[in-house]
Amino acid sequence: MARQATNKLLQKAKKSKSDEFYTQLCDIERELQYYPHSFAGKVVYCNCDDPLVSNFYRFFKDNFNRLGLRKLIASCYKEVDNNLFEEIPQERAFYCEYEGEDKLENIVPLKGDGDFRSAECIALLQQSDVVVTNPPFSLFREFISQIVRYDKKFLVIGNVNAITYKEIFDLIQKNKAWLGVNLGRGISGFLVPDHYDQYGTEVKINEQGQKIIATNGCLWLTNLELSKRFEDITLTKEYAGNEDKYPTYDNCNGININKTQDIPKDYYGLMGVPITFLHKYNPDQFEIVKFRKGDDDKDLRINGKCPYFRILIRNKRLQKESMAI
């Protein structure tokens, strides 16, 4: 059973309806194509997925043989109300195991509520090799911390702002996690319950009558092998002669850059870049030095004003060349 203290966070998230975003099959297919050899002989666990409706479960079941899976497991949270006067039987939490077409799909009821932090779900996690799911956004830090603690491979969807969480940024800086291929508009939208308000301009109803909201602020986070992350960022701009376009920080000996495409090819010192830089980050090309703070351990400032979160980086190759001179 999940701890009472942390379960309160889940209840709060459910009441606010902020975690009921379900991934479309097209978005799963679009991202998973880049990891063709990551699942052979592996046990995949979708630990925030009702196997009856989850597109993650559907994808891995339909592609079980092609990907070479050993086993597929899925479980999800089902709220438990201990009301003794409840007349309608509640839906029980359960997990499902699938080992291929030649074996029966095994459905097993859970004693608890299927919270990914419960002892039952942790036991399933320990049996697995790779976790692939869309975890509750409000519990993203705790979810990733658990996956890392049990030393599992993972591919999950999160909010772009998750990059700014200390725990997540530390993983990226230490090269223990990285962004997937699709980001922002590369994730077309999420299926949401009918009770969601239709807000914004990017809301539509699909052919099945399901409501879809495009958040445009999500990413894939993973530690699976990804060859695309070692592709260089093409640098075309020059710092020399254009110093006025690259203001220096008040509290750090580095220059500010507002767009990744504006990173100069001839500057080997510290550069502050936007967090979206991580989508193109090649650890062989750049070094991540620090996040957000200057030499005084306060937010980076330009003429007294703080730009939105910046990551301090260095061009590793230029730095190496400068040291050799």
mmCIF file of C-alpha atoms in Angstrom:
data_model
loop_
_atom_site.group_PDB
_atom_site.id
_atom_site.type_symbol
_atom_site.label_atom_id
_atom_site.label_comp_id
_atom_site.label_asym_id
_atom_site.label_seq_id
_atom_site.Cartn_x
_atom_site.Cartn_y
_atom_site.Cartn_z
ATOM 1 C CA MET A 1 0.000 0.000 0.000
ATOM 2 C CA ALA A 2 1.279 3.469 -0.798
ATOM 3 C CA ARG A 3 2.458 5.669 2.040
ATOM 4 C CA GLN A 4 -0.301 7.882 3.400
ATOM 5 C CA ALA A 5 1.759 11.061 3.162
ATOM 6 C CA THR A 6 2.612 10.648 -0.494
ATOM 7 C CA ASN A 7 -0.832 9.324 -1.358
ATOM 8 C CA LYS A 8 -2.264 12.723 -0.377
ATOM 9 C CA LEU A 9 -0.369 14.219 -3.325
ATOM 10 C CA LEU A 10 -2.000 11.720 -5.657
ATOM 11 C CA GLN A 11 -5.444 12.496 -4.266
ATOM 12 C CA LYS A 12 -4.802 16.207 -4.742
ATOM 13 C CA ALA A 13 -3.733 15.612 -8.335
ATOM 14 C CA LYS A 14 -6.814 13.528 -9.050
ATOM 15 C CA LYS A 15 -9.143 16.134 -7.567
ATOM 16 C CA SER A 16 -7.571 18.846 -9.695
ATOM 17 C CA LYS A 17 -7.918 16.572 -12.749
ATOM 18 C CA SER A 18 -4.392 17.586 -13.716
ATOM 19 C CA ASP A 19 -3.045 14.079 -14.268
ATOM 20 C CA GLU A 20 -5.679 12.628 -16.566
ATOM 21 C CA PHE A 21 -3.742 12.917 -19.817
ATOM 22 C CA TYR A 22 -3.548 9.748 -21.913
ATOM 23 C CA THR A 23 -0.997 9.257 -24.666
ATOM 24 C CA GLN A 24 -2.128 8.745 -28.244
ATOM 25 C CA LEU A 25 -0.933 5.704 -30.158
ATOM 26 C CA CYS A 26 0.442 7.884 -32.967
ATOM 27 C CA ASP A 27 2.755 9.696 -30.533
ATOM 28 C CA ILE A 28 3.979 6.424 -29.051
ATOM 29 C CA GLU A 29 4.723 5.045 -32.516
ATOM 30 C CA ARG A 30 6.459 8.267 -33.554
ATOM 31 C CA GLU A 31 8.904 8.111 -30.608
ATOM 32 C CA LEU A 32 9.407 4.368 -30.226
ATOM 33 C CA GLN A 33 10.728 4.019 -33.769
ATOM 34 C CA TYR A 34 14.056 5.429 -32.548
ATOM 35 C CA TYR A 35 14.696 2.595 -30.083
ATOM 36 C CA PRO A 36 14.451 -0.512 -32.301
ATOM 37 C CA HIS A 37 16.959 -2.610 -30.352
ATOM 38 C CA SER A 38 16.192 -1.529 -26.789
ATOM 39 C CA PHE A 39 13.548 -4.132 -25.978
ATOM 40 C CA ALA A 40 14.857 -7.450 -27.304
ATOM 41 C CA GLY A 41 14.707 -10.064 -24.547
ATOM 42 C CA LYS A 42 13.409 -7.465 -22.054
ATOM 43 C CA VAL A 43 10.509 -7.303 -19.637
ATOM 44 C CA VAL A 44 8.647 -4.038 -20.297
ATOM 45 C CA TYR A 45 6.554 -2.580 -17.475
ATOM 46 C CA CYS A 46 3.909 0.089 -18.065
ATOM 47 C CA ASN A 47 3.204 0.946 -14.452
ATOM 48 C CA CYS A 48 0.735 3.800 -14.940
ATOM 49 C CA ASP A 49 -1.397 2.101 -17.574
ATOM 50 C CA ASP A 50 -4.768 0.381 -17.481
ATOM 51 C CA PRO A 51 -4.188 -2.473 -19.952
ATOM 52 C CA LEU A 52 -7.819 -2.279 -21.053
ATOM 53 C CA VAL A 53 -7.384 1.219 -22.495
ATOM 54 C CA SER A 54 -3.668 2.050 -22.501
ATOM 55 C CA ASN A 55 -2.087 2.755 -25.871
ATOM 56 C CA PHE A 56 1.306 1.906 -24.398
ATOM 57 C CA TYR A 57 0.069 -1.589 -23.583
ATOM 58 C CA ARG A 58 -1.578 -1.851 -26.979
ATOM 59 C CA PHE A 59 1.620 -0.807 -28.775
ATOM 60 C CA PHE A 60 3.856 -3.314 -27.012
ATOM 61 C CA LYS A 61 1.314 -6.126 -27.302
ATOM 62 C CA ASP A 62 0.840 -5.520 -31.044
ATOM 63 C CA ASN A 63 4.614 -5.311 -31.578
ATOM 64 C CA PHE A 64 5.626 -7.976 -29.074
ATOM 65 C CA ASN A 65 7.338 -10.283 -31.575
ATOM 66 C CA ARG A 66 8.796 -7.547 -33.763
ATOM 67 C CA LEU A 67 10.514 -5.948 -30.771
ATOM 68 C CA GLY A 68 11.514 -9.317 -29.314
ATOM 69 C CA LEU A 69 9.990 -8.732 -25.868
ATOM 70 C CA ARG A 70 10.247 -11.422 -23.196
ATOM 71 C CA LYS A 71 7.240 -10.187 -21.223
ATOM 72 C CA LEU A 72 4.877 -7.203 -21.018
ATOM 73 C CA ILE A 73 3.357 -6.049 -17.711
ATOM 74 C CA ALA A 74 0.882 -3.218 -17.136
ATOM 75 C CA SER A 75 -0.776 -1.872 -13.990
ATOM 76 C CA CYS A 76 -2.513 1.341 -12.980
ATOM 77 C CA TYR A 77 -3.980 3.240 -10.087
ATOM 78 C CA LYS A 78 -7.568 2.578 -9.047
ATOM 79 C CA GLU A 79 -8.892 4.776 -6.271
ATOM 80 C CA VAL A 80 -10.017 2.799 -3.234
ATOM 81 C CA ASP A 81 -12.819 4.166 -1.069
ATOM 82 C CA ASN A 82 -13.233 2.331 2.221
ATOM 83 C CA ASN A 83 -16.863 3.381 2.566
ATOM 84 C CA LEU A 84 -18.698 0.505 4.267
ATOM 85 C CA PHE A 85 -22.024 1.783 2.943
ATOM 86 C CA GLU A 86 -20.978 1.748 -0.726
ATOM 87 C CA GLU A 87 -23.666 -0.207 -2.574
ATOM 88 C CA ILE A 88 -21.930 -0.382 -5.982
ATOM 89 C CA PRO A 89 -18.900 -2.688 -6.047
ATOM 90 C CA GLN A 90 -15.740 -0.755 -6.818
ATOM 91 C CA GLU A 91 -13.448 -1.585 -9.694
ATOM 92 C CA ARG A 92 -10.443 -3.472 -8.388
ATOM 93 C CA ALA A 93 -6.907 -2.570 -9.321
ATOM 94 C CA PHE A 94 -5.111 -5.302 -11.257
ATOM 95 C CA TYR A 95 -2.101 -5.976 -13.389
ATOM 96 C CA CYS A 96 -1.818 -7.818 -16.660
ATOM 97 C CA GLU A 97 0.989 -9.983 -18.000
ATOM 98 C CA TYR A 98 1.457 -10.867 -21.658
ATOM 99 C CA GLU A 99 4.112 -13.252 -22.977
ATOM 100 C CA GLY A 100 3.078 -13.663 -26.584
ATOM 101 C CA GLU A 101 0.263 -15.046 -28.698
ATOM 102 C CA ASP A 102 0.949 -18.652 -27.744
ATOM 103 C CA LYS A 103 0.278 -17.948 -24.048
ATOM 104 C CA LEU A 104 -2.810 -16.760 -22.219
ATOM 105 C CA GLU A 105 -2.953 -13.133 -21.099
ATOM 106 C CA ASN A 106 -2.676 -13.287 -17.317
ATOM 107 C CA ILE A 107 -4.864 -10.861 -15.334
ATOM 108 C CA VAL A 108 -4.123 -10.686 -11.617
ATOM 109 C CA PRO A 109 -6.095 -8.614 -9.037
ATOM 110 C CA LEU A 110 -4.078 -6.417 -6.683
ATOM 111 C CA LYS A 111 -4.741 -6.148 -2.978
ATOM 112 C CA GLY A 112 -4.064 -2.412 -3.010
ATOM 113 C CA ASP A 113 -4.845 0.499 -5.306
ATOM 114 C CA GLY A 114 -2.132 -0.014 -7.934
ATOM 115 C CA ASP A 115 -0.188 3.111 -6.947
ATOM 116 C CA PHE A 116 3.224 2.829 -8.628
ATOM 117 C CA ARG A 117 4.808 3.380 -5.194
ATOM 118 C CA SER A 118 2.976 0.482 -3.529
ATOM 119 C CA ALA A 119 4.826 -2.660 -2.470
ATOM 120 C CA GLU A 120 2.910 -4.707 -5.039
ATOM 121 C CA CYS A 121 3.885 -2.456 -7.939
ATOM 122 C CA ILE A 122 7.471 -2.145 -6.748
ATOM 123 C CA ALA A 123 7.663 -5.943 -6.809
ATOM 124 C CA LEU A 124 6.529 -5.833 -10.452
ATOM 125 C CA LEU A 125 9.069 -3.093 -11.125
ATOM 126 C CA GLN A 126 11.851 -5.254 -9.756
ATOM 127 C CA GLN A 127 10.919 -7.978 -12.256
ATOM 128 C CA SER A 128 11.172 -5.581 -15.181
ATOM 129 C CA ASP A 129 13.987 -4.236 -17.334
ATOM 130 C CA VAL A 130 12.420 -1.179 -19.008
ATOM 131 C CA VAL A 131 9.628 1.151 -17.852
ATOM 132 C CA VAL A 132 7.649 2.926 -20.570
ATOM 133 C CA THR A 133 4.651 5.053 -19.607
ATOM 134 C CA ASN A 134 3.077 8.469 -19.099
ATOM 135 C CA PRO A 135 3.423 8.984 -15.321
ATOM 136 C CA PRO A 136 1.343 11.490 -13.340
ATOM 137 C CA PHE A 137 2.887 14.874 -14.082
ATOM 138 C CA SER A 138 2.365 15.996 -10.473
ATOM 139 C CA LEU A 139 4.434 13.024 -9.253
ATOM 140 C CA PHE A 140 7.094 13.113 -11.954
ATOM 141 C CA ARG A 141 10.048 13.721 -9.632
ATOM 142 C CA GLU A 142 9.054 10.910 -7.329
ATOM 143 C CA PHE A 143 8.412 8.606 -10.264
ATOM 144 C CA ILE A 144 11.842 9.176 -11.825
ATOM 145 C CA SER A 145 13.562 8.933 -8.432
ATOM 146 C CA GLN A 146 12.025 5.506 -7.939
ATOM 147 C CA ILE A 147 13.063 4.301 -11.400
ATOM 148 C CA VAL A 148 16.635 5.479 -10.798
ATOM 149 C CA ARG A 149 16.712 3.956 -7.321
ATOM 150 C CA TYR A 150 15.877 0.545 -8.773
ATOM 151 C CA ASP A 151 18.336 1.061 -11.657
ATOM 152 C CA LYS A 152 15.826 0.571 -14.485
ATOM 153 C CA LYS A 153 15.875 1.712 -18.078
ATOM 154 C CA PHE A 154 13.014 4.056 -18.909
ATOM 155 C CA LEU A 155 11.228 6.069 -21.576
ATOM 156 C CA VAL A 156 8.539 8.368 -20.203
ATOM 157 C CA ILE A 157 6.577 11.492 -21.079
ATOM 158 C CA GLY A 158 6.817 14.559 -18.853
ATOM 159 C CA ASN A 159 6.246 18.295 -18.842
ATOM 160 C CA VAL A 160 9.038 20.378 -20.367
ATOM 161 C CA ASN A 161 9.411 22.164 -17.034
ATOM 162 C CA ALA A 162 10.615 18.869 -15.564
ATOM 163 C CA ILE A 163 14.015 19.817 -17.000
ATOM 164 C CA THR A 164 14.205 22.532 -14.346
ATOM 165 C CA TYR A 165 13.733 20.096 -11.449
ATOM 166 C CA LYS A 166 17.042 19.672 -9.660
ATOM 167 C CA GLU A 167 16.716 15.889 -9.584
ATOM 168 C CA ILE A 168 16.051 15.682 -13.322
ATOM 169 C CA PHE A 169 18.674 18.234 -14.335
ATOM 170 C CA ASP A 170 21.310 16.425 -12.265
ATOM 171 C CA LEU A 171 20.597 13.214 -14.178
ATOM 172 C CA ILE A 172 20.974 15.027 -17.500
ATOM 173 C CA GLN A 173 24.160 16.805 -16.433
ATOM 174 C CA LYS A 174 25.683 13.500 -15.262
ATOM 175 C CA ASN A 175 24.718 11.861 -18.575
ATOM 176 C CA LYS A 176 22.369 9.438 -16.819
ATOM 177 C CA ALA A 177 19.263 10.654 -18.692
ATOM 178 C CA TRP A 178 18.554 12.658 -21.824
ATOM 179 C CA LEU A 179 15.695 14.003 -23.898
ATOM 180 C CA GLY A 180 14.024 11.807 -26.484
ATOM 181 C CA VAL A 181 13.451 12.794 -30.089
ATOM 182 C CA ASN A 182 10.024 14.427 -29.938
ATOM 183 C CA LEU A 183 9.340 17.594 -27.971
ATOM 184 C CA GLY A 184 6.628 20.255 -27.880
ATOM 185 C CA ARG A 185 4.627 20.060 -31.094
ATOM 186 C CA GLY A 186 6.339 16.779 -31.836
ATOM 187 C CA ILE A 187 3.833 15.329 -29.339
ATOM 188 C CA SER A 188 0.492 15.878 -31.031
ATOM 189 C CA GLY A 189 -1.800 15.854 -28.003
ATOM 190 C CA PHE A 190 -3.347 13.851 -25.176
ATOM 191 C CA LEU A 191 -6.680 12.124 -24.805
ATOM 192 C CA VAL A 192 -8.575 13.633 -21.864
ATOM 193 C CA PRO A 193 -11.852 12.821 -20.076
ATOM 194 C CA ASP A 194 -15.082 14.432 -21.232
ATOM 195 C CA HIS A 195 -15.287 16.566 -18.093
ATOM 196 C CA TYR A 196 -12.231 18.580 -19.138
ATOM 197 C CA ASP A 197 -13.012 22.126 -20.210
ATOM 198 C CA GLN A 198 -12.211 22.943 -23.811
ATOM 199 C CA TYR A 199 -9.592 25.631 -23.402
ATOM 200 C CA GLY A 200 -7.139 27.125 -25.853
ATOM 201 C CA THR A 201 -7.198 26.788 -29.603
ATOM 202 C CA GLU A 202 -5.711 23.312 -29.960
ATOM 203 C CA VAL A 203 -8.597 21.163 -28.806
ATOM 204 C CA LYS A 204 -10.268 18.669 -31.110
ATOM 205 C CA ILE A 205 -12.521 15.635 -31.121
ATOM 206 C CA ASN A 206 -11.260 12.555 -32.961
ATOM 207 C CA GLU A 207 -13.270 10.068 -35.016
ATOM 208 C CA GLN A 208 -14.042 8.024 -31.910
ATOM 209 C CA GLY A 209 -15.541 11.069 -30.173
ATOM 210 C CA GLN A 210 -12.592 11.409 -27.788
ATOM 211 C CA LYS A 211 -11.398 14.823 -26.672
ATOM 212 C CA ILE A 212 -7.752 15.677 -27.455
ATOM 213 C CA ILE A 213 -5.804 18.574 -25.963
ATOM 214 C CA ALA A 214 -2.428 19.582 -27.412
ATOM 215 C CA THR A 215 -0.335 20.985 -24.561
ATOM 216 C CA ASN A 216 2.745 21.823 -26.701
ATOM 217 C CA GLY A 217 4.830 21.664 -23.547
ATOM 218 C CA CYS A 218 5.855 18.042 -23.165
ATOM 219 C CA LEU A 219 8.923 15.916 -23.778
ATOM 220 C CA TRP A 220 10.185 12.363 -23.718
ATOM 221 C CA LEU A 221 12.835 11.592 -21.093
ATOM 222 C CA THR A 222 14.907 8.433 -21.335
ATOM 223 C CA ASN A 223 18.115 6.600 -20.601
ATOM 224 C CA LEU A 224 17.760 4.207 -23.543
ATOM 225 C CA GLU A 225 20.421 4.237 -26.231
ATOM 226 C CA LEU A 226 19.651 6.948 -28.761
ATOM 227 C CA SER A 227 22.032 7.556 -31.655
ATOM 228 C CA LYS A 228 20.436 10.908 -32.569
ATOM 229 C CA ARG A 229 21.681 12.532 -29.379
ATOM 230 C CA PHE A 230 25.235 12.341 -30.708
ATOM 231 C CA GLU A 231 24.449 14.442 -33.760
ATOM 232 C CA ASP A 232 26.281 17.790 -33.664
ATOM 233 C CA ILE A 233 24.450 21.072 -33.484
ATOM 234 C CA THR A 234 25.412 22.940 -36.648
ATOM 235 C CA LEU A 235 26.990 26.229 -35.587
ATOM 236 C CA THR A 236 26.907 29.085 -38.107
ATOM 237 C CA LYS A 237 27.096 32.282 -36.032
ATOM 238 C CA GLU A 238 30.287 34.099 -35.038
ATOM 239 C CA TYR A 239 31.040 35.897 -31.799
ATOM 240 C CA ALA A 240 33.989 37.900 -33.112
ATOM 241 C CA GLY A 241 32.634 41.112 -34.573
ATOM 242 C CA ASN A 242 29.169 40.535 -33.117
ATOM 243 C CA GLU A 243 29.902 40.996 -29.423
ATOM 244 C CA ASP A 244 26.991 43.422 -29.034
ATOM 245 C CA LYS A 245 24.562 40.573 -29.796
ATOM 246 C CA TYR A 246 25.890 38.509 -26.904
ATOM 247 C CA PRO A 247 25.569 40.479 -23.639
ATOM 248 C CA THR A 248 27.596 39.317 -20.655
ATOM 249 C CA TYR A 249 26.044 38.426 -17.316
ATOM 250 C CA ASP A 250 26.338 40.724 -14.310
ATOM 251 C CA ASN A 251 27.295 37.845 -12.011
ATOM 252 C CA CYS A 252 29.113 35.421 -14.288
ATOM 253 C CA ASN A 253 31.911 35.593 -16.845
ATOM 254 C CA GLY A 254 29.751 34.271 -19.647
ATOM 255 C CA ILE A 255 27.541 35.450 -22.496
ATOM 256 C CA ASN A 256 23.780 35.148 -22.875
ATOM 257 C CA ILE A 257 22.241 33.344 -25.851
ATOM 258 C CA ASN A 258 18.488 33.414 -26.428
ATOM 259 C CA LYS A 259 18.251 30.696 -29.069
ATOM 260 C CA THR A 260 20.191 27.481 -29.578
ATOM 261 C CA GLN A 261 20.658 28.369 -33.242
ATOM 262 C CA ASP A 262 22.571 31.490 -32.161
ATOM 263 C CA ILE A 263 25.351 29.621 -30.351
ATOM 264 C CA PRO A 264 28.580 30.993 -31.888
ATOM 265 C CA LYS A 265 31.112 28.621 -33.399
ATOM 266 C CA ASP A 266 34.112 30.634 -32.209
ATOM 267 C CA TYR A 267 33.443 31.150 -28.478
ATOM 268 C CA TYR A 268 35.032 28.746 -25.996
ATOM 269 C CA GLY A 269 33.942 30.424 -22.734
ATOM 270 C CA LEU A 270 30.773 30.004 -20.710
ATOM 271 C CA MET A 271 27.484 30.487 -22.558
ATOM 272 C CA GLY A 272 24.010 30.681 -21.061
ATOM 273 C CA VAL A 273 21.474 28.926 -23.295
ATOM 274 C CA PRO A 274 17.716 28.274 -22.945
ATOM 275 C CA ILE A 275 16.534 24.954 -21.482
ATOM 276 C CA THR A 276 15.301 23.850 -24.920
ATOM 277 C CA PHE A 277 19.000 23.497 -25.812
ATOM 278 C CA LEU A 278 18.819 20.077 -24.127
ATOM 279 C CA HIS A 279 16.721 18.784 -26.993
ATOM 280 C CA LYS A 280 19.744 19.206 -29.292
ATOM 281 C CA TYR A 281 22.456 18.601 -26.687
ATOM 282 C CA ASN A 282 25.313 16.390 -27.832
ATOM 283 C CA PRO A 283 27.513 15.446 -24.833
ATOM 284 C CA ASP A 284 30.485 14.969 -27.174
ATOM 285 C CA GLN A 285 30.161 18.546 -28.445
ATOM 286 C CA PHE A 286 29.226 20.495 -25.295
ATOM 287 C CA GLU A 287 29.765 20.354 -21.561
ATOM 288 C CA ILE A 288 26.974 21.307 -19.157
ATOM 289 C CA VAL A 289 28.625 23.379 -16.424
ATOM 290 C CA LYS A 290 25.821 24.725 -14.270
ATOM 291 C CA PHE A 291 22.136 25.480 -14.181
ATOM 292 C CA ARG A 292 20.618 28.911 -13.681
ATOM 293 C CA LYS A 293 23.055 30.340 -11.100
ATOM 294 C CA GLY A 294 25.964 32.753 -11.436
ATOM 295 C CA ASP A 295 29.193 33.039 -9.454
ATOM 296 C CA ASP A 296 27.293 34.458 -6.489
ATOM 297 C CA ASP A 297 24.935 31.435 -6.537
ATOM 298 C CA LYS A 298 22.070 33.741 -7.464
ATOM 299 C CA ASP A 299 20.050 33.689 -10.684
ATOM 300 C CA LEU A 300 21.960 34.868 -13.752
ATOM 301 C CA ARG A 301 21.332 38.551 -14.464
ATOM 302 C CA ILE A 302 21.808 40.953 -17.363
ATOM 303 C CA ASN A 303 21.648 44.629 -16.373
ATOM 304 C CA GLY A 304 19.891 43.570 -13.201
ATOM 305 C CA LYS A 305 17.248 41.468 -14.944
ATOM 306 C CA CYS A 306 17.026 37.689 -14.944
ATOM 307 C CA PRO A 307 16.362 35.931 -18.256
ATOM 308 C CA TYR A 308 14.257 32.762 -18.152
ATOM 309 C CA PHE A 309 16.147 29.704 -16.900
ATOM 310 C CA ARG A 310 19.551 29.411 -18.518
ATOM 311 C CA ILE A 311 21.973 26.482 -18.690
ATOM 312 C CA LEU A 312 25.671 27.359 -18.621
ATOM 313 C CA ILE A 313 27.598 25.359 -21.210
ATOM 314 C CA ARG A 314 31.010 25.226 -22.897
ATOM 315 C CA ASN A 315 32.032 24.056 -26.329
ATOM 316 C CA LYS A 316 34.205 21.058 -25.372
ATOM 317 C CA ARG A 317 36.141 21.003 -28.615
ATOM 318 C CA LEU A 318 37.007 24.718 -28.614
ATOM 319 C CA GLN A 319 37.883 24.496 -24.924
ATOM 320 C CA LYS A 320 40.289 21.643 -25.677
ATOM 321 C CA GLU A 321 41.858 23.595 -28.525
ATOM 322 C CA SER A 322 42.334 26.695 -26.361
ATOM 323 C CA MET A 323 44.075 24.666 -23.670
ATOM 324 C CA ALA A 324 46.430 23.113 -26.240
ATOM 325 C CA ILE A 325 47.662 26.515 -27.402
#
